Short mmCIF file of N, CA, C and O in Angstrom, two decimals:
data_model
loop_
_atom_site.label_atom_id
_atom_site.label_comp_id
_atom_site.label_asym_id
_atom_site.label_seq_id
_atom_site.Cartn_x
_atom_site.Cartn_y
_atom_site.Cartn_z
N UNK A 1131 0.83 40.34 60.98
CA UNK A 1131 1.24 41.74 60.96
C UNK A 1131 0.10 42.64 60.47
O UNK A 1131 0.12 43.85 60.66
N UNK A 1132 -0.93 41.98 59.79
CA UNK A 1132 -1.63 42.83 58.94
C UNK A 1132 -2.49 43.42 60.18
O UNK A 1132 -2.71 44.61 60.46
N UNK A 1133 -2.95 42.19 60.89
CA UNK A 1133 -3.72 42.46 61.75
C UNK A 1133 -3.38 43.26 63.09
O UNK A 1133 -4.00 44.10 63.74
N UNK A 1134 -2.60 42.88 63.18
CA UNK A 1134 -1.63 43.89 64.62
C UNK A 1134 -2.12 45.54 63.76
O UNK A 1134 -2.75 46.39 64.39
N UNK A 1135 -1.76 45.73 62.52
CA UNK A 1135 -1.61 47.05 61.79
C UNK A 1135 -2.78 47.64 61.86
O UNK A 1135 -2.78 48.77 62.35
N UNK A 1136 -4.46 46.86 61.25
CA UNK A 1136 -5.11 47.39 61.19
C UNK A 1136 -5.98 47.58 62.94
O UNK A 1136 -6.84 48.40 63.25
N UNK A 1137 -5.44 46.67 63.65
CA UNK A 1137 -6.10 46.95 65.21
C UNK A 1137 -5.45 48.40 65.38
O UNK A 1137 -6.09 49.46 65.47
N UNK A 1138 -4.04 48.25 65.41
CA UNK A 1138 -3.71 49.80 66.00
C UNK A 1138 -4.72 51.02 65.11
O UNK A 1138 -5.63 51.64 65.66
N UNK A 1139 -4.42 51.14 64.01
CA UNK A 1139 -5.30 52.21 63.13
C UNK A 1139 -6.72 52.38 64.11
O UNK A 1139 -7.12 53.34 64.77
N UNK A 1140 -7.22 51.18 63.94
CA UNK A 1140 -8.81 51.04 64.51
C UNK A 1140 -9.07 51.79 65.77
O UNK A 1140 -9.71 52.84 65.78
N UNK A 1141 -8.49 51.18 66.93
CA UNK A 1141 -8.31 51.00 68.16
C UNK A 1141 -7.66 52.88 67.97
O UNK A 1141 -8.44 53.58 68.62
N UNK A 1142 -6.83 53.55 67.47
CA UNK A 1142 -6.41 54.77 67.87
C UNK A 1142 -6.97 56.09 67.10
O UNK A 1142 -6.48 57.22 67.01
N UNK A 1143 -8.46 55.42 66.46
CA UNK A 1143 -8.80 56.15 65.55
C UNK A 1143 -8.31 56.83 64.34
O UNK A 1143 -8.71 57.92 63.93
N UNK A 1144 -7.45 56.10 63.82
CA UNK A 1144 -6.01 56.09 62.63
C UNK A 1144 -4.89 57.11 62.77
O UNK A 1144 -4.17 57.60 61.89
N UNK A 1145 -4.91 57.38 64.64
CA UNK A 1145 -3.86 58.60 64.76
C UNK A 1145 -2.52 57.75 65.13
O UNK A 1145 -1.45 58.30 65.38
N UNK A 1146 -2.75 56.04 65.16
CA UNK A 1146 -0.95 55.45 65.08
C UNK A 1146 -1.53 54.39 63.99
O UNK A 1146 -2.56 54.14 63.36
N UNK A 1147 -0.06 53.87 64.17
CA UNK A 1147 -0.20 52.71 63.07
C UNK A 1147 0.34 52.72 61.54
O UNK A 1147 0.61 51.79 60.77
N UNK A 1148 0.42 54.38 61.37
CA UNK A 1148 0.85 54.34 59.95
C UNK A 1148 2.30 54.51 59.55
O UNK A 1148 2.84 54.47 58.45
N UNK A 1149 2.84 54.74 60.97
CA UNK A 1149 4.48 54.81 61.04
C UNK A 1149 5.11 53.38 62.15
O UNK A 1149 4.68 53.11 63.27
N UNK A 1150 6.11 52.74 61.46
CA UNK A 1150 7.44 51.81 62.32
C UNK A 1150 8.40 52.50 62.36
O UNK A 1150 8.94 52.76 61.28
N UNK A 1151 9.07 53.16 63.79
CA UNK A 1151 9.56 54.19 63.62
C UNK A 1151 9.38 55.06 62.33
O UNK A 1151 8.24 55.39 62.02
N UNK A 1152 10.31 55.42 61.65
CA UNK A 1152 10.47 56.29 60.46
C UNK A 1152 9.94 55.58 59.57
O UNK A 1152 9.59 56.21 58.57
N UNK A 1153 9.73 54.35 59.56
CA UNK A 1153 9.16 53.73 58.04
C UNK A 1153 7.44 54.25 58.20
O UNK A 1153 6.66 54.39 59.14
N UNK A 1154 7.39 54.42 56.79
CA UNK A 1154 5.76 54.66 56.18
C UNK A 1154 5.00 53.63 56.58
O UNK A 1154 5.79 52.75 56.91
N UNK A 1155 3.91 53.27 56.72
CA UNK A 1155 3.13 52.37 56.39
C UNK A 1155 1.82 52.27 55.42
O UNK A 1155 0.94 53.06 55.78
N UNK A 1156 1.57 51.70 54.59
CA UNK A 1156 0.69 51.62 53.58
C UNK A 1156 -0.14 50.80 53.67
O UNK A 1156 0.03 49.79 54.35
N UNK A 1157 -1.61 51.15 52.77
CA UNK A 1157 -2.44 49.88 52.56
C UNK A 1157 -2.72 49.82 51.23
O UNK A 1157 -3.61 50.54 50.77
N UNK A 1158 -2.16 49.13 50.60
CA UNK A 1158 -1.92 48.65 49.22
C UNK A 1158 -2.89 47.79 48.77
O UNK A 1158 -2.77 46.64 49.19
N UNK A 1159 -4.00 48.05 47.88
CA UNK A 1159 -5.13 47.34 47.56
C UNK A 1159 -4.79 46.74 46.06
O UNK A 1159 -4.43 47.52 45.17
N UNK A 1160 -4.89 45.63 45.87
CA UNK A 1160 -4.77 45.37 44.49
C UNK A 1160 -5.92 44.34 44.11
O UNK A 1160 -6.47 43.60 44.93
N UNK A 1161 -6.24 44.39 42.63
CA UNK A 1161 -7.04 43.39 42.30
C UNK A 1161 -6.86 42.18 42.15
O UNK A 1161 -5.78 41.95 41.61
N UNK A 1162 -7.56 41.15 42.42
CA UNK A 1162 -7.07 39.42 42.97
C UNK A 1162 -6.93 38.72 41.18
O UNK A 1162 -7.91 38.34 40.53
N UNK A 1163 -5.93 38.69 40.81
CA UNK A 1163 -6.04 37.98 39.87
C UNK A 1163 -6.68 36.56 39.50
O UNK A 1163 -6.81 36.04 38.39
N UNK A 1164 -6.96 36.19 40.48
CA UNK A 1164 -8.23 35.01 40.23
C UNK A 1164 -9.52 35.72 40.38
O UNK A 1164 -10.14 35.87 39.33
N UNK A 1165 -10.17 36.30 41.66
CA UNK A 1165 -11.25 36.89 41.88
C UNK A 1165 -11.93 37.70 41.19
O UNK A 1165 -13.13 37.71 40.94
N UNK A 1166 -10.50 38.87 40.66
CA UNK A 1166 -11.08 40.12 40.16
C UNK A 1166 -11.76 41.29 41.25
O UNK A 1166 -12.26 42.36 40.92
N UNK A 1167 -11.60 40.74 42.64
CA UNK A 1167 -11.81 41.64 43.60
C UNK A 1167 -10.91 42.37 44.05
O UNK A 1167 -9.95 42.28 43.28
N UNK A 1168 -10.63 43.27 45.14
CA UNK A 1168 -10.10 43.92 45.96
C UNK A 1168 -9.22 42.80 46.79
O UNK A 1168 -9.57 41.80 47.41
N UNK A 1169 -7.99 43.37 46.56
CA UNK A 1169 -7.55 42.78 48.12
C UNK A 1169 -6.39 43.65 48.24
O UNK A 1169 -5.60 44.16 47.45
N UNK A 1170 -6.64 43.63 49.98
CA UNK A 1170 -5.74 45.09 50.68
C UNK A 1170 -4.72 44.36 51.79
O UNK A 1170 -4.98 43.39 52.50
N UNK A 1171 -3.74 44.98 51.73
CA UNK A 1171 -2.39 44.31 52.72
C UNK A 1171 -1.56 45.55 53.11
O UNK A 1171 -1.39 46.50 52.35
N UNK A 1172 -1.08 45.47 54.33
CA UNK A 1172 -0.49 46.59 55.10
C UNK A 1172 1.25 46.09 54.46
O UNK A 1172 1.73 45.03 54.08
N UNK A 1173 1.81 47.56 54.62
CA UNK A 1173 2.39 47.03 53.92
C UNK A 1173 3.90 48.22 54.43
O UNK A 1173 3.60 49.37 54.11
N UNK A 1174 5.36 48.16 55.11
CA UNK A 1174 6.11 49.33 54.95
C UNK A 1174 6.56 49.88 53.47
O UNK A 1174 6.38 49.13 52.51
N UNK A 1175 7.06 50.97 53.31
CA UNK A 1175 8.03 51.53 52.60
C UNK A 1175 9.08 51.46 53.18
O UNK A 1175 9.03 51.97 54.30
N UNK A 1176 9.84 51.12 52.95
CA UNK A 1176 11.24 51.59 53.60
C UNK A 1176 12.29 52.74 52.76
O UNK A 1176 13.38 53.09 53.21
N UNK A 1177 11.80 53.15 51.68
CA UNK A 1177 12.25 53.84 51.05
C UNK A 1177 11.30 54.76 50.21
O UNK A 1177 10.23 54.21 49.94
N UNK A 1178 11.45 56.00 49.74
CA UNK A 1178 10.62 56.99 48.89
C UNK A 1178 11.42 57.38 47.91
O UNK A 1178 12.62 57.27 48.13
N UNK A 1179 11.16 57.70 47.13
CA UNK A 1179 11.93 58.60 46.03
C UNK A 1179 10.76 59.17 45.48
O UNK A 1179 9.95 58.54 44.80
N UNK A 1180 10.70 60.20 45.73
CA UNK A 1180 9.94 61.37 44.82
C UNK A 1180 8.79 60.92 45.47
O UNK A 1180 8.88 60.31 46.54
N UNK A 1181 7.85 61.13 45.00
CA UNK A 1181 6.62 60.69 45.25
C UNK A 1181 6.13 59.50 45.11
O UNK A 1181 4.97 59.25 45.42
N UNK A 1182 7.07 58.49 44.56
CA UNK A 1182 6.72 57.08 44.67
C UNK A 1182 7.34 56.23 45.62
O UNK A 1182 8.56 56.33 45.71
N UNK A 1183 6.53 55.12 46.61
CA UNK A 1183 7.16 54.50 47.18
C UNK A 1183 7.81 52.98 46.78
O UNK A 1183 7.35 52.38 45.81
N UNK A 1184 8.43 52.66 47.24
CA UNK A 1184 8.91 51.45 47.40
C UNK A 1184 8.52 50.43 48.17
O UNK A 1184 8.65 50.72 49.36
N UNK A 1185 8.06 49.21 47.97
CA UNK A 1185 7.81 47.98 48.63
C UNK A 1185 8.55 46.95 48.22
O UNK A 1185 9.10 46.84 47.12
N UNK A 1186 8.55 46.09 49.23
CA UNK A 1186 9.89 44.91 49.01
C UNK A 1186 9.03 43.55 49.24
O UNK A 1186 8.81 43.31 50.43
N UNK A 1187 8.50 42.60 48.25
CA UNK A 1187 8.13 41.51 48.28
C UNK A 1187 8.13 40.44 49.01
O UNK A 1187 7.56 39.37 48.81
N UNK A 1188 8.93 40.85 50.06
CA UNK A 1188 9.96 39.69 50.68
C UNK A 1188 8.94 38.28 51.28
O UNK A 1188 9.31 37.15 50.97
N UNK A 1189 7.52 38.48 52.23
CA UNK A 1189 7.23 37.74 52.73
C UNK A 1189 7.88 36.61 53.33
O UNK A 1189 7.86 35.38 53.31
N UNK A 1190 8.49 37.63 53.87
CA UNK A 1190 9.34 37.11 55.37
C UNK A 1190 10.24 36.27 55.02
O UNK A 1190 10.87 35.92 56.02
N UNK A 1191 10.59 35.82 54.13
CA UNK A 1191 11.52 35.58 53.17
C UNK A 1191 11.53 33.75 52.80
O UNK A 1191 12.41 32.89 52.86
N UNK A 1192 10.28 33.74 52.45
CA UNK A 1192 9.29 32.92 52.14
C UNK A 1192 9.67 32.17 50.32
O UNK A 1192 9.59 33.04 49.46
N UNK A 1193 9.97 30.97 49.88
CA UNK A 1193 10.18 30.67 48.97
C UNK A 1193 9.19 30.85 47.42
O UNK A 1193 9.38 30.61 46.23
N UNK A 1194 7.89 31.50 48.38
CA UNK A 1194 7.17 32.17 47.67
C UNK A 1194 6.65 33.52 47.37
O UNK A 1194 6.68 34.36 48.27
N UNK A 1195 6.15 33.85 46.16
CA UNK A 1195 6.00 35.42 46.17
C UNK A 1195 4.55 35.80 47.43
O UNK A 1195 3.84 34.95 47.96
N UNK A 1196 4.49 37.11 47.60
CA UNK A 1196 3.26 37.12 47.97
C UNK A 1196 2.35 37.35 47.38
O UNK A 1196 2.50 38.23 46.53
N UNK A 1197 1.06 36.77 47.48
CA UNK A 1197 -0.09 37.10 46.72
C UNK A 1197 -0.08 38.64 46.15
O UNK A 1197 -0.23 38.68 44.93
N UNK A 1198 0.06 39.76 46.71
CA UNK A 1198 -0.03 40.97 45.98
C UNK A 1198 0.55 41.51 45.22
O UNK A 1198 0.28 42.52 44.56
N UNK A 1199 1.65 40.71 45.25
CA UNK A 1199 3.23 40.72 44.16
C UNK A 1199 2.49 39.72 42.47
O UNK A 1199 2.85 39.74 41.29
N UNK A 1200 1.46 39.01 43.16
CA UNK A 1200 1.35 38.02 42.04
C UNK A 1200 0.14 38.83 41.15
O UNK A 1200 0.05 38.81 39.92
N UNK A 1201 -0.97 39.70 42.30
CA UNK A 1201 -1.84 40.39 41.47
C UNK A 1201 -1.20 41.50 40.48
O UNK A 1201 -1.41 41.72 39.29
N UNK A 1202 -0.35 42.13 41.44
CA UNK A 1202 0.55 43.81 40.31
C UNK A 1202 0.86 43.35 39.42
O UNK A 1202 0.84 44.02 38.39
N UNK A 1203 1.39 41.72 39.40
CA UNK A 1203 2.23 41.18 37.95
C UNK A 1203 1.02 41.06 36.95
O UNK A 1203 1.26 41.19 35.74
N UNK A 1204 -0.23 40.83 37.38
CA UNK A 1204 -1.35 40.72 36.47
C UNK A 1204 -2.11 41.68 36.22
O UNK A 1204 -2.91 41.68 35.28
N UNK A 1205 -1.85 43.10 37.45
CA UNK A 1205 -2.97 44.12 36.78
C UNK A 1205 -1.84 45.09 37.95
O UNK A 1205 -1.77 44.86 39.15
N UNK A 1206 -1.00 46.21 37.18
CA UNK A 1206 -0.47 46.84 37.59
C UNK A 1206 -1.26 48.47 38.79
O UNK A 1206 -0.67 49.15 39.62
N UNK A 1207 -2.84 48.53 38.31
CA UNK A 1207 -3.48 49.24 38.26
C UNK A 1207 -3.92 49.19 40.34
O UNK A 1207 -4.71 48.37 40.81
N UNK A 1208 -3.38 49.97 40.95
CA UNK A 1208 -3.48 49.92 42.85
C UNK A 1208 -4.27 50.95 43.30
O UNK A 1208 -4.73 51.88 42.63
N UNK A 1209 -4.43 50.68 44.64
CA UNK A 1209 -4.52 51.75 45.24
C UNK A 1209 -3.86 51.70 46.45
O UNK A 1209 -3.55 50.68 47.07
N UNK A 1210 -3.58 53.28 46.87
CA UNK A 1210 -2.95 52.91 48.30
C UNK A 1210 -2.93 54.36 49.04
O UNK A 1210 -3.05 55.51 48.62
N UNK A 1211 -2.70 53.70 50.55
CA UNK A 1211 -3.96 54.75 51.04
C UNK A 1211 -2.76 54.85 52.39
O UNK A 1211 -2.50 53.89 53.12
N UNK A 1212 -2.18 56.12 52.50
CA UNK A 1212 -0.82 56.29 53.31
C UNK A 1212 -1.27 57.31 54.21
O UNK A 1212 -2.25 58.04 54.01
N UNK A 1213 -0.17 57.35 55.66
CA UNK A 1213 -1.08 58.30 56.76
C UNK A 1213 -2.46 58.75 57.29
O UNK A 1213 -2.65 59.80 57.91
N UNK A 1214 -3.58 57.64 56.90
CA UNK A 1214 -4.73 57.68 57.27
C UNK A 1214 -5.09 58.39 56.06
O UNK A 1214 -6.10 58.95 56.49
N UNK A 1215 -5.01 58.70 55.05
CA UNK A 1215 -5.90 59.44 53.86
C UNK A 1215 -5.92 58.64 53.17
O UNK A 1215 -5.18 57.69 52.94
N UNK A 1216 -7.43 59.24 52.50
CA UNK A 1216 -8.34 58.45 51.46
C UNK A 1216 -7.03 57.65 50.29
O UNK A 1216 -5.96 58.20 50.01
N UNK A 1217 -7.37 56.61 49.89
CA UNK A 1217 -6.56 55.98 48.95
C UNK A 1217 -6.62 56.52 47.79
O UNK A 1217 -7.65 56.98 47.31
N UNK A 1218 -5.20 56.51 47.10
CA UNK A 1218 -5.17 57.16 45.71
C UNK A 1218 -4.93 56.26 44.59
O UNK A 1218 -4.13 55.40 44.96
N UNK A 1219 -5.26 56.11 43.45
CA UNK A 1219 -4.61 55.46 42.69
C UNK A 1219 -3.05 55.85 42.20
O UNK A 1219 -2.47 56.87 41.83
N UNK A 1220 -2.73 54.47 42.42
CA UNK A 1220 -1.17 54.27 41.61
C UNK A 1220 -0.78 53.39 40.77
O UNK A 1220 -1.32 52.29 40.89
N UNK A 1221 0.41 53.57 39.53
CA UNK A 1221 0.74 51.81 39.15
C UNK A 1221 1.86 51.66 39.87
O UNK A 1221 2.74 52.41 40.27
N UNK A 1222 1.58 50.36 39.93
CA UNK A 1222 3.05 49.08 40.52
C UNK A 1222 3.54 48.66 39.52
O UNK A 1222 2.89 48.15 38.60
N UNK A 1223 4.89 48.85 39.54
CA UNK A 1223 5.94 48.74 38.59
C UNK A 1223 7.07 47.66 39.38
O UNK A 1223 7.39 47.96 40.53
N UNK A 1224 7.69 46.39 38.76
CA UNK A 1224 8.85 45.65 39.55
C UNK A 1224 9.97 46.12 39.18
O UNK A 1224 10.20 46.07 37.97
N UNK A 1225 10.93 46.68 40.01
CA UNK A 1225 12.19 47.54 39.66
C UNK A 1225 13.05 46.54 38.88
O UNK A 1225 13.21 45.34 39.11
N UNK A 1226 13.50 47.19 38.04
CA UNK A 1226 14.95 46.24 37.25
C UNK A 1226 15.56 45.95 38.20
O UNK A 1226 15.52 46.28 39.38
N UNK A 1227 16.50 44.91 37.24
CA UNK A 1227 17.42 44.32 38.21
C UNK A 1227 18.56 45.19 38.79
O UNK A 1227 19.01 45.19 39.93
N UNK A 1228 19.04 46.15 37.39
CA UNK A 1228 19.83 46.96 37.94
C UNK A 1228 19.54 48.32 39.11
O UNK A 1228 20.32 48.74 39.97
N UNK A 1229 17.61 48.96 38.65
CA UNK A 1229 17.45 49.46 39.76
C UNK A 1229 17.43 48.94 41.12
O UNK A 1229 17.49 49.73 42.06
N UNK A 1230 17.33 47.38 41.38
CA UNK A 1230 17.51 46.66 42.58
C UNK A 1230 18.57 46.61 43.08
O UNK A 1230 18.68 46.87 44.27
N UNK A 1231 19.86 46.19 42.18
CA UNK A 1231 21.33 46.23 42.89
C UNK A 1231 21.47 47.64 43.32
O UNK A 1231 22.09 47.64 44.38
N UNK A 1232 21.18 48.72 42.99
CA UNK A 1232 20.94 49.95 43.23
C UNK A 1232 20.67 50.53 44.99
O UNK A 1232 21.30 51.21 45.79
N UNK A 1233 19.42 49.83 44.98
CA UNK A 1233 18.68 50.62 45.27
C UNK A 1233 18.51 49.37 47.09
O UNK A 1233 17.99 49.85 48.10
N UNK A 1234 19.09 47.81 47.08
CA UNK A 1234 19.01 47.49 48.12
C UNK A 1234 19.86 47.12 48.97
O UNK A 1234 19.62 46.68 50.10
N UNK A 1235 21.27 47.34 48.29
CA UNK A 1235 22.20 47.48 49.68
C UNK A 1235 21.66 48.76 50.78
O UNK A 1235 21.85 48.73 51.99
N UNK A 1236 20.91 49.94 50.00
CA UNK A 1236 20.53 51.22 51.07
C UNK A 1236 19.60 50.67 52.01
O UNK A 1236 19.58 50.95 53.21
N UNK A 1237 18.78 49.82 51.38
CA UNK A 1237 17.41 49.07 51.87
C UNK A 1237 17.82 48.62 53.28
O UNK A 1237 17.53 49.03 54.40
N UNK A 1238 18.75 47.42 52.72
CA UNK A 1238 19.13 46.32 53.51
C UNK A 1238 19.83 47.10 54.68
O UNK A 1238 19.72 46.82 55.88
N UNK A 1239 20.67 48.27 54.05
CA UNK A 1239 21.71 48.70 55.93
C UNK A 1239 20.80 49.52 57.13
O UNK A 1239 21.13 49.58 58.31
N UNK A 1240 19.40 50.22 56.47
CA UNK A 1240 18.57 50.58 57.64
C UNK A 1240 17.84 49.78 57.83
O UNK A 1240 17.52 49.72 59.02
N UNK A 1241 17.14 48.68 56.86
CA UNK A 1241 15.80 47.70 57.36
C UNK A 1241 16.88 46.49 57.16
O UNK A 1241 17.11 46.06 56.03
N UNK A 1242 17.67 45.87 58.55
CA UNK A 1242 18.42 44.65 57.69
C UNK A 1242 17.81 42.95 58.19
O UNK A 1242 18.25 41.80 58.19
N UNK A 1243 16.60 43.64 58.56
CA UNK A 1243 15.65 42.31 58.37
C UNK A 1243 15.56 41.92 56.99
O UNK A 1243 15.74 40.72 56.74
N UNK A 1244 15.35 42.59 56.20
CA UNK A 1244 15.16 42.38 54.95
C UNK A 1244 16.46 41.30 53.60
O UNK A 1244 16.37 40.64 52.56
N UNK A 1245 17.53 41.77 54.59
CA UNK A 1245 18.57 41.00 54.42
C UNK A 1245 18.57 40.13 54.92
O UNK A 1245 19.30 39.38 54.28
N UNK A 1246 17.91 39.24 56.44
CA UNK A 1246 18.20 37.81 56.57
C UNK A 1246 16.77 37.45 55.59
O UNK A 1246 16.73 36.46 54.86
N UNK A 1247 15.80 38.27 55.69
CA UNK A 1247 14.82 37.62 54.50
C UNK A 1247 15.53 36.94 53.18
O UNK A 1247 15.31 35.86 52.63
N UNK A 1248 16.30 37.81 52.94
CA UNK A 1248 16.84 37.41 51.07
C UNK A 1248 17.54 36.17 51.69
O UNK A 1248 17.62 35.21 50.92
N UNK A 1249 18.01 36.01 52.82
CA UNK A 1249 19.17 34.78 52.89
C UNK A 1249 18.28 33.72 53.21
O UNK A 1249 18.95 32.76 52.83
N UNK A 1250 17.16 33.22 53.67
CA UNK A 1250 15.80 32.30 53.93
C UNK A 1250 15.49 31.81 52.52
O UNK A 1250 15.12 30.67 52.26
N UNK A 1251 15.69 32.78 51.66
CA UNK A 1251 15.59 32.01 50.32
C UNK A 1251 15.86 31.67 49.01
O UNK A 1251 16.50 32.62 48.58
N UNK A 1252 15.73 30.90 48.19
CA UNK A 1252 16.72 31.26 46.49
C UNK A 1252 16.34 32.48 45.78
O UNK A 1252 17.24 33.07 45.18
N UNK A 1253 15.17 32.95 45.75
CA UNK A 1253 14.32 33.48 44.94
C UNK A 1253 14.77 35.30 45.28
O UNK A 1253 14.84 35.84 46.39
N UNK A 1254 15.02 35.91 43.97
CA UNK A 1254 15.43 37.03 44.12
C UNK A 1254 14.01 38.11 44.86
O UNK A 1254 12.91 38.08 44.32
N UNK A 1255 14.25 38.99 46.10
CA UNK A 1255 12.97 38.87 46.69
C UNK A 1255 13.24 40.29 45.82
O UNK A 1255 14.39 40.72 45.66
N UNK A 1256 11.74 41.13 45.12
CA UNK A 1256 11.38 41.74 44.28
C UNK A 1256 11.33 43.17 44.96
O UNK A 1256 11.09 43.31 46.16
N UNK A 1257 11.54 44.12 44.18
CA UNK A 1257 11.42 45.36 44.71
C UNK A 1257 10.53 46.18 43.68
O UNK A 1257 10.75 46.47 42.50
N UNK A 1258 9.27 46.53 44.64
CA UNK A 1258 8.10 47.24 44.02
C UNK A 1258 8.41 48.72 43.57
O UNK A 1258 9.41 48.89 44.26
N UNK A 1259 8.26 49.86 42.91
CA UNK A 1259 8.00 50.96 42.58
C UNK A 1259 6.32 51.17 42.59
O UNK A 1259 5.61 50.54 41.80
N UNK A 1260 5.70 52.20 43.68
CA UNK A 1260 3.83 52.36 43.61
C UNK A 1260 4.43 54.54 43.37
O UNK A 1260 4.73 55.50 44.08
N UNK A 1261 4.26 54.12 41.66
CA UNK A 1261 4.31 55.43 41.08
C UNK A 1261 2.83 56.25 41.10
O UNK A 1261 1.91 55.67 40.52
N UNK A 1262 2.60 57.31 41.62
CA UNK A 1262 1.51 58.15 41.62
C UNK A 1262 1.31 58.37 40.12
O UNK A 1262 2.15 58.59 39.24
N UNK A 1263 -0.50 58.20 40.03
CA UNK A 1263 -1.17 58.10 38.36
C UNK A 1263 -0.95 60.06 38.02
O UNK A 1263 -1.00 61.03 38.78
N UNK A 1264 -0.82 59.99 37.17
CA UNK A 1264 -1.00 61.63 36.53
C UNK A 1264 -2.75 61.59 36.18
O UNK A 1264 -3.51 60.85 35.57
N UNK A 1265 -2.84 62.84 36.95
CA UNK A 1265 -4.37 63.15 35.89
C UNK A 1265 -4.45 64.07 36.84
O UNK A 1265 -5.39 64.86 36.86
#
């Protein structure tokens, strides 16, 4: 998917690619908690609130987290770079549990891929908050 994402951007001079239908699309850079480098993954929102988006861990609903879920847990500190503009810094925050019961039955009834994801596996799949930095 990543790659399908960044060909379209490329290939259309970043005038598609950043929308699935109505969903956002992001490129979420985080630092590699082994490396200490950069690493960037395309990524939807399926949800906004305020100025922060939401990402859903799911990896396809994979018994494991995904790597970028495993860096935020080690260095909350992102960047992410939405509708073709320059990337901004943000922190990644993992929503409570109660903001999750909250917040993914809404998830699940417009994106309900995301719901046979959770059923593929035991593991509660995580719901990101990428809050814009103040300064």
């Amino acid at each position: 998917m990543n790659t399908v994402h960044r060909a379209m951007i490329a290939v259309s001079f970043g005038r598609l690619g950043w929308r699935i239908g109505t969903t956002p699309v992001l490129e979420l850079t985080t630092v590699g908690r082994k490396t200490g480098r950069p690493r960037s993954t395309m990524l939807t929102s399926p949800r906004q609130i305020g100025d922060a988006l939401v990402v859903v861990a799911s990896r396809g609903g994979d018994d494991h987290h995904p790597a970028w879920f495993l860096n935020i847990e080690a260095n909350p500190d992102v960047r992410v770079a939405l509708a073709g503009r320059p990337a901004v810094p943000m922190k990644a925050r993992v929503m409570s549990d109660t903001e999750r019961a909250d917040l993914w039955p809404r998830i699940t009834s417009t994106h309900t891929h995301y719901a046979g994801y959770q059923r593929k596996t035991d593991r509660v799949i995580p719901l990101v908050l990428l809050e814009p930095v103040e300064g």
